Coordinates of C-alpha atoms in Angstrom, one line a residue:
M436 CA -79.6 -0.2 76.7
K437 CA -83.1 -1.6 77.1
N438 CA -83.6 -4.3 79.6
K439 CA -84.3 -6.8 76.8
L440 CA -83.8 -10.5 77.0
P441 CA -80.3 -11.6 75.9
L442 CA -79.9 -12.9 72.4
Y443 CA -80.4 -16.7 72.1
P444 CA -76.7 -17.7 71.9
T445 CA -74.7 -16.1 74.7
L446 CA -70.9 -16.5 74.3
L447 CA -68.7 -17.2 77.2
M448 CA -65.1 -16.0 76.4
V449 CA -62.5 -17.6 78.7
C450 CA -58.9 -18.6 78.7
L451 CA -57.9 -22.1 77.5
F452 CA -60.1 -24.7 79.2
V453 CA -60.5 -28.4 79.6
V454 CA -63.9 -30.1 79.8
C455 CA -64.3 -33.6 81.1
G456 CA -66.2 -35.8 78.7
T457 CA -69.6 -37.2 79.6
N458 CA -70.9 -40.3 77.8
Y459 CA -74.4 -39.4 76.6
L460 CA -74.7 -42.6 74.5
I461 CA -78.0 -44.4 75.2
A462 CA -78.6 -47.9 73.9
Q463 CA -81.3 -48.2 71.3
N464 CA -82.9 -50.8 69.0
I465 CA -82.1 -50.1 65.4
S466 CA -85.0 -50.8 63.1
N467 CA -84.6 -51.6 59.4
F468 CA -84.4 -48.6 57.0
I469 CA -83.1 -47.6 53.6
E470 CA -81.0 -44.5 52.9
I471 CA -81.7 -42.0 50.1
K472 CA -78.9 -39.6 49.3
G473 CA -79.0 -36.8 46.8
T474 CA -79.1 -33.1 45.9
V475 CA -81.9 -30.7 45.2
V476 CA -81.3 -28.1 42.5
D477 CA -83.1 -25.4 40.6
E478 CA -84.5 -26.9 37.3
T479 CA -83.2 -24.0 35.2
S480 CA -80.1 -22.6 36.8
R481 CA -79.0 -25.9 38.4
N482 CA -78.1 -24.0 41.6
H483 CA -78.2 -26.1 44.7
L484 CA -81.3 -25.3 46.9
V485 CA -80.4 -24.9 50.5
F486 CA -82.9 -25.6 53.4
T487 CA -85.3 -27.6 51.2
D488 CA -87.8 -29.8 53.1
L489 CA -88.1 -33.5 52.3
V490 CA -91.0 -35.3 54.1
I491 CA -92.2 -38.9 53.8
K492 CA -95.9 -38.5 52.8
G493 CA -98.4 -39.4 55.4
T494 CA -95.7 -39.3 58.2
N495 CA -93.8 -36.7 60.2
I496 CA -90.4 -38.2 59.2
S497 CA -88.4 -35.5 57.4
T498 CA -85.0 -33.9 56.8
V499 CA -83.6 -30.8 55.2
T500 CA -80.9 -30.1 52.6
N501 CA -77.6 -28.7 53.9
M502 CA -75.6 -25.7 52.7
D503 CA -74.5 -27.7 49.6
G504 CA -78.1 -28.6 48.7
E505 CA -77.4 -32.2 49.7
F506 CA -79.6 -34.5 51.8
L507 CA -79.7 -37.9 53.5
L508 CA -83.2 -39.3 54.2
K509 CA -83.6 -42.6 56.2
V510 CA -86.8 -44.3 55.2
P511 CA -88.2 -47.1 57.4
T512 CA -88.8 -50.2 55.4
N513 CA -92.6 -50.0 55.9
H514 CA -92.6 -46.8 54.0
I515 CA -90.5 -47.7 51.0
D516 CA -93.6 -48.0 48.8
G517 CA -94.6 -44.5 49.7
M518 CA -93.9 -41.0 48.4
V519 CA -91.5 -38.2 49.4
I520 CA -92.6 -34.6 49.3
I521 CA -90.0 -32.0 48.3
S522 CA -90.8 -28.3 48.9
H523 CA -88.9 -25.1 49.0
L524 CA -90.0 -21.5 49.4
G525 CA -90.7 -20.0 46.0
Y526 CA -90.8 -23.3 44.2
E527 CA -93.4 -25.8 43.1
K528 CA -93.9 -28.8 45.4
K529 CA -92.9 -32.1 44.0
E530 CA -93.9 -35.7 45.0
I531 CA -91.7 -38.7 44.0
E532 CA -92.1 -42.4 44.6
I533 CA -89.5 -43.5 47.1
S534 CA -88.9 -46.7 45.2
S535 CA -87.7 -44.7 42.2
L536 CA -84.9 -43.0 44.2
K537 CA -81.9 -45.2 43.7
G538 CA -78.2 -44.3 43.9
K539 CA -77.3 -40.7 44.5
V540 CA -80.2 -38.8 43.1
K541 CA -80.6 -35.3 41.7
I542 CA -84.0 -33.7 42.3
T543 CA -85.0 -30.6 40.3
L544 CA -87.6 -28.1 41.4
K545 CA -89.3 -25.5 39.2
Q546 CA -89.6 -21.9 40.3
A547 CA -93.2 -20.9 41.0
I548 CA -94.5 -17.8 39.3
T549 CA -96.2 -15.5 41.7
T550 CA -98.8 -13.0 40.5
L551 CA -100.9 -10.7 42.5
D552 CA -104.3 -10.5 40.8
A553 CA -106.9 -7.9 41.5
V554 CA -108.5 -9.9 44.3
N555 CA -105.2 -10.5 46.1
L556 CA -104.2 -6.8 45.8
I557 CA -107.5 -5.8 47.4
A558 CA -107.3 -8.4 50.1
R559 CA -103.7 -7.7 51.1
P560 CA -103.5 -5.7 54.3
S561 CA -102.5 -2.1 53.8
N562 CA -100.4 -1.9 57.0
A563 CA -97.4 -4.3 57.2
K564 CA -97.0 -3.7 60.9
E565 CA -100.7 -4.6 61.7
L566 CA -100.2 -7.8 59.6
V567 CA -97.3 -8.9 61.8
L568 CA -99.3 -8.2 65.0
E569 CA -102.2 -10.1 63.6
T570 CA -99.9 -13.0 62.8
L571 CA -98.6 -13.1 66.4
R572 CA -102.1 -12.9 67.8
K573 CA -103.4 -15.8 65.7
K574 CA -100.8 -18.3 66.9
G575 CA -103.3 -20.2 69.0
A576 CA -105.4 -21.0 65.9
L577 CA -102.6 -21.7 63.4
Y578 CA -99.9 -23.6 65.3
N579 CA -99.8 -26.9 67.1
N580 CA -101.5 -26.6 70.5
D581 CA -100.8 -30.1 71.8
N582 CA -97.9 -31.4 73.8
T583 CA -95.5 -32.5 71.1
L584 CA -92.5 -34.8 71.4
M585 CA -90.1 -33.9 68.5
T586 CA -87.0 -35.8 67.5
A587 CA -84.4 -33.3 66.1
F588 CA -80.8 -33.3 64.9
Y589 CA -78.5 -30.5 66.1
R590 CA -75.1 -29.5 64.8
E591 CA -72.7 -26.8 66.1
T592 CA -69.4 -25.8 64.6
I593 CA -66.7 -23.3 65.6
K594 CA -64.1 -22.1 63.0
K595 CA -61.1 -20.0 63.4
R596 CA -61.0 -18.2 60.0
R597 CA -61.6 -21.1 57.6
K598 CA -60.3 -24.0 59.8
N599 CA -62.7 -26.1 61.9
A600 CA -61.8 -25.9 65.6
S601 CA -64.8 -27.6 67.2
L602 CA -67.7 -29.8 66.0
S603 CA -70.7 -30.9 68.1
E604 CA -73.6 -33.1 66.9
A605 CA -76.6 -34.5 68.8
V606 CA -79.9 -36.1 68.5
V607 CA -82.4 -34.6 71.0
K608 CA -86.0 -34.9 71.9
I609 CA -87.8 -31.5 72.1
H610 CA -90.6 -31.4 74.6
K611 CA -92.6 -28.8 72.7
Q612 CA -95.2 -27.0 74.7
P613 CA -98.5 -25.8 73.1
Y614 CA -98.1 -22.4 71.4
T615 CA -101.0 -21.0 73.5
N616 CA -99.2 -21.4 76.9
Y617 CA -96.2 -19.6 78.2
R618 CA -94.2 -22.6 79.5
K619 CA -90.7 -22.9 78.0
D620 CA -89.9 -25.9 75.9
N621 CA -87.6 -28.6 77.3
I622 CA -84.9 -30.6 75.5
E623 CA -83.9 -34.2 76.3
L624 CA -80.5 -35.4 75.1
V625 CA -80.5 -38.8 73.4
K626 CA -77.0 -39.1 72.1
A627 CA -74.1 -36.7 71.2
R628 CA -70.5 -36.4 70.1
K629 CA -68.1 -33.5 70.1
N630 CA -64.5 -32.9 69.3
T631 CA -62.5 -29.7 69.9
N632 CA -59.0 -28.8 68.6
Y633 CA -57.8 -26.6 71.4
N634 CA -54.5 -26.0 69.7
R635 CA -56.3 -24.4 66.8
L636 CA -58.0 -22.1 69.2
D637 CA -54.6 -20.8 70.4
T638 CA -54.9 -19.3 73.9
L639 CA -58.6 -18.4 73.6
A640 CA -61.5 -20.8 73.5
L641 CA -65.1 -20.0 72.8
K642 CA -68.0 -21.8 74.4
L643 CA -71.4 -21.5 72.8
Q644 CA -73.8 -21.4 75.7
G645 CA -77.2 -22.7 75.1
G646 CA -76.6 -25.5 72.6
P647 CA -79.9 -26.7 71.0
F648 CA -81.8 -24.1 73.1
S649 CA -80.2 -21.3 71.0
N650 CA -81.8 -22.6 67.9
L651 CA -85.1 -23.5 69.6
Y652 CA -85.5 -19.8 70.7
T653 CA -85.5 -18.7 67.1
D654 CA -89.1 -19.9 67.0
L655 CA -90.5 -16.4 66.8
V656 CA -94.1 -17.6 67.2
K657 CA -93.4 -19.2 70.5
Y658 CA -90.8 -16.7 71.7
P659 CA -91.6 -13.3 70.1
E660 CA -90.1 -11.5 73.0
F661 CA -86.6 -12.2 71.7
I662 CA -87.3 -10.0 68.6
F663 CA -90.3 -7.7 69.2
T664 CA -93.4 -7.5 71.3
E665 CA -96.4 -5.3 71.2
E666 CA -94.6 -3.0 73.6
D667 CA -91.5 -2.4 71.5
I668 CA -92.8 -3.1 68.0
D669 CA -92.9 0.7 67.5
D670 CA -89.1 0.7 67.4
Y671 CA -89.3 -1.0 64.0
E672 CA -90.4 0.1 60.5
F673 CA -92.3 -2.4 58.4
S674 CA -92.9 -2.5 54.7
F675 CA -94.1 -5.0 52.1
G676 CA -91.7 -6.7 49.8
E677 CA -92.3 -8.7 46.6
S678 CA -94.7 -11.6 47.4
T679 CA -93.7 -15.2 46.8
N680 CA -95.4 -18.6 47.3
I681 CA -94.9 -22.0 48.9
N682 CA -96.7 -25.1 47.6
K683 CA -98.8 -22.8 45.2
K684 CA -100.0 -20.7 48.1
L685 CA -99.5 -17.0 48.1
V686 CA -97.0 -15.7 50.7
Y687 CA -96.7 -12.1 51.8
V688 CA -93.1 -10.8 52.4
V689 CA -92.7 -8.2 55.1
N690 CA -89.5 -6.3 55.5
F691 CA -88.6 -4.9 58.9
K692 CA -85.7 -2.8 60.3
Q693 CA -85.2 -0.7 63.4
S694 CA -86.2 3.0 63.2
S695 CA -83.4 5.4 62.6
F696 CA -83.8 7.1 66.0
I697 CA -83.2 3.8 67.9
R698 CA -79.6 3.5 69.2
D699 CA -79.9 0.0 70.7
P700 CA -78.9 -3.0 68.4
L701 CA -82.2 -4.4 67.0
Y702 CA -83.0 -6.7 64.1
F703 CA -83.7 -6.4 60.4
G704 CA -84.9 -9.0 57.9
K705 CA -87.9 -10.6 56.2
L706 CA -91.0 -12.3 57.5
Y707 CA -92.9 -14.7 55.2
I708 CA -96.6 -14.8 56.0
D709 CA -99.1 -17.2 54.4
A710 CA -101.7 -15.0 52.7
S711 CA -104.7 -17.2 53.4
T712 CA -104.2 -18.0 57.1
L713 CA -101.7 -15.3 58.1
A714 CA -99.3 -17.9 59.6
L715 CA -95.6 -17.2 59.7
T716 CA -94.0 -19.8 57.4
N717 CA -90.4 -18.6 57.4
A718 CA -88.2 -15.8 58.9
V719 CA -84.8 -14.6 57.8
Y720 CA -83.2 -11.8 59.9
S721 CA -80.0 -10.4 61.3
L722 CA -78.9 -8.3 64.3
N723 CA -77.6 -4.8 63.6
V724 CA -74.0 -5.0 64.8
E725 CA -72.9 -1.5 63.7
N726 CA -72.6 -0.4 67.3
K727 CA -69.7 -2.6 68.3
E728 CA -69.8 -1.8 72.0
L729 CA -73.5 -2.4 72.5
S730 CA -73.8 -5.4 70.3
S731 CA -70.8 -7.0 72.0
Q732 CA -72.6 -6.7 75.4
M733 CA -75.4 -8.9 74.0
F734 CA -73.0 -11.8 73.4
V735 CA -69.9 -11.6 75.5
R736 CA -70.5 -12.8 79.1
K737 CA -66.8 -13.0 80.1
K738 CA -63.4 -12.5 78.5
P739 CA -59.8 -11.8 79.3
R740 CA -58.9 -8.2 80.0
K741 CA -56.4 -7.9 77.2
V742 CA -59.0 -9.0 74.6
D743 CA -61.5 -6.9 72.6
V744 CA -64.3 -8.9 71.1
H745 CA -67.2 -7.7 68.9
P746 CA -69.6 -9.4 66.5
T747 CA -69.3 -8.7 62.8
K748 CA -72.2 -10.8 61.7
A749 CA -75.3 -12.3 63.4
N750 CA -77.7 -14.1 61.0
Y751 CA -80.8 -16.1 61.9
R752 CA -83.3 -18.3 60.0
V753 CA -86.4 -20.2 61.2
N754 CA -88.6 -22.4 59.0
Y755 CA -92.1 -23.8 59.8
R756 CA -93.8 -26.8 58.3
I757 CA -97.6 -27.5 58.1
Q758 CA -99.1 -30.9 58.9
N759 CA -102.9 -31.6 59.2
G760 CA -103.7 -27.9 59.0
K761 CA -101.3 -26.9 61.8
W762 CA -97.9 -25.3 61.6
H763 CA -94.9 -26.2 63.7
Y764 CA -91.3 -25.4 64.2
A765 CA -89.2 -27.3 61.7
Y766 CA -85.7 -25.9 61.2
S767 CA -83.4 -23.1 62.3
N768 CA -79.9 -21.8 61.6
I769 CA -77.7 -19.4 63.4
L770 CA -74.5 -17.9 62.0
L771 CA -72.3 -15.7 64.2
S772 CA -69.0 -14.1 63.3
F773 CA -66.6 -12.4 65.8
K774 CA -63.5 -10.4 65.6
V775 CA -61.0 -11.0 68.4
N776 CA -58.3 -8.4 69.0
W777 CA -55.5 -9.1 71.5
K778 CA -53.9 -5.9 72.8
G779 CA -50.3 -5.7 71.8
K780 CA -50.7 -8.1 68.9
L781 CA -50.6 -7.0 65.2
F782 CA -53.1 -9.5 63.8
N783 CA -56.7 -10.2 64.9
S784 CA -58.6 -13.5 64.8
I785 CA -61.9 -14.2 63.2
Y786 CA -64.2 -16.9 64.7
T787 CA -67.3 -18.2 63.1
L788 CA -70.0 -20.1 65.0
N789 CA -72.7 -21.9 63.2
S790 CA -75.5 -24.0 64.7
E791 CA -78.5 -25.6 63.1
M792 CA -81.3 -27.8 64.3
A793 CA -83.8 -29.8 62.1
V794 CA -86.9 -31.6 63.4
T795 CA -86.8 -35.1 61.8
D796 CA -89.9 -36.7 63.4
W797 CA -92.6 -35.8 65.9
E798 CA -95.7 -37.1 67.6
I799 CA -98.5 -35.8 69.8
H800 CA -97.9 -36.5 73.4
E801 CA -101.3 -37.1 75.1
S802 CA -100.1 -36.8 78.7
K803 CA -97.9 -34.2 80.4
F804 CA -94.2 -34.5 79.8
A805 CA -92.2 -36.3 82.5
K806 CA -88.9 -34.7 83.1
L807 CA -86.0 -37.1 83.0
K808 CA -83.5 -35.1 85.1
D809 CA -80.5 -37.1 84.1
Q810 CA -81.1 -36.5 80.4
M811 CA -82.7 -33.0 80.3
L812 CA -80.5 -30.1 79.1
R813 CA -80.5 -26.7 80.6
P814 CA -80.7 -23.5 78.6
S815 CA -77.2 -22.6 79.8
T816 CA -75.8 -26.0 78.6
I817 CA -72.4 -26.1 76.9
M818 CA -72.0 -29.4 75.0
S819 CA -69.2 -31.5 76.6
D820 CA -66.5 -33.3 74.8
Q821 CA -67.2 -36.9 73.7
A822 CA -65.2 -37.7 70.6
S823 CA -65.7 -41.5 70.7
G824 CA -68.8 -41.4 68.5
F825 CA -66.8 -40.2 65.5
S826 CA -65.1 -43.6 65.3
D827 CA -68.4 -45.4 64.8
P828 CA -69.8 -45.0 61.2
E829 CA -73.2 -46.3 62.4
F830 CA -73.3 -43.9 65.4
W831 CA -76.6 -42.3 64.4
G832 CA -78.4 -45.6 63.5
E833 CA -81.9 -45.0 62.3
Y834 CA -82.0 -41.3 63.3
N835 CA -82.3 -38.8 60.4
I836 CA -79.5 -36.2 60.4
I837 CA -78.6 -33.1 58.3
E838 CA -76.1 -34.4 55.7
P839 CA -72.7 -32.9 56.5
E840 CA -71.4 -30.4 54.0
K841 CA -68.0 -30.8 52.5
S842 CA -66.0 -28.9 55.1
I843 CA -67.7 -30.8 57.9
E844 CA -67.1 -34.1 56.1
N845 CA -63.4 -33.2 56.0
A846 CA -63.4 -32.3 59.7
I847 CA -65.0 -35.6 60.6
A848 CA -62.5 -37.5 58.5
K849 CA -59.6 -35.8 60.3
I850 CA -61.1 -36.6 63.7
Q851 CA -61.5 -40.2 62.7
K852 CA -57.8 -40.4 61.7
Q853 CA -56.8 -38.9 65.0
L854 CA -58.8 -41.5 66.9
K855 CA -57.2 -44.3 65.0
K856 CA -53.7 -43.2 66.1
P857 CA -52.3 -45.2 69.0

């Protein structure tokens, strides 16, 4: 195999383990805010729209809809007379007065019609691969080049088949380095909670190594080396798909996949590139896991001898958002599925790991970042157990979070019942 950097989330497979809890809770002053809850749907089909951006106009405060198209947006009281901007790839942007959003609201978005006129057809690059290379080369001009302190919400779940076995949630501060330098970003932990049902994991437990860093490394503009660089980009085939748009701006769609003569597991998917600036606005891609042995080596760091483990699915998404003419990392999602076979046992187990991180606010940091060693996470971090936060309905305070989908709501309710038991 090529000596390529390991995939963002590296799995550590071990026998049953116990982790001592660490209290990450940091005291904070909770300011006044109002909550807006609702759903974003397609105006015609009424299908729920997943990963829709909601931003308070004139600010960097934002959230994103969950897998059920639902959202929860916490609006500071000094912005309740403002507007919220709702945008989704392939749909027309909508602005709504915050004061009009009462109760549980349903917001509809209209699909945007994308047409390539003669000018656009002439202007579109003829070579999809060269377009991708140009996009990566222009990151210094298109993306935020200041030290940026981002507030983000992170959620990580592990399921055995359809049953939740572990749930982790955290508010973090991302110390985002300028896109023009090669320094790695740092992550500061503000507060977190986690609960794991070890009985549901039987005699095998999975630790997702990396935590929020796994999602941060999906930022292809900052970390292109995890997918392709100018040295190995020839291992891929690129082609144009049907164009789309975001906020009435034309977006090129570039399909990519590994060349047929490449044996190593590489990636395939779609890149969404703004036609006017050539900025990467979104990326949706997967790892080719057809070669079980080689793809397993990319994930499994350690496992019992009597266990065979291989990935059956590895899907990734990253979304960017533009503010004041500069793009920045806004949201990412990772979905991994593994089949675990115990030698001598008739049935296998299916484990699904899902992690997502959404930037909910950010500000330019004029000076260099100061590293707070006690609160900084490492890229090899495994979130420790701290279940007490689930008993407090006001645990997140003023921080915006990703609204939990139904299955996660049920898992939280069960955890709360367990904590109430004497």
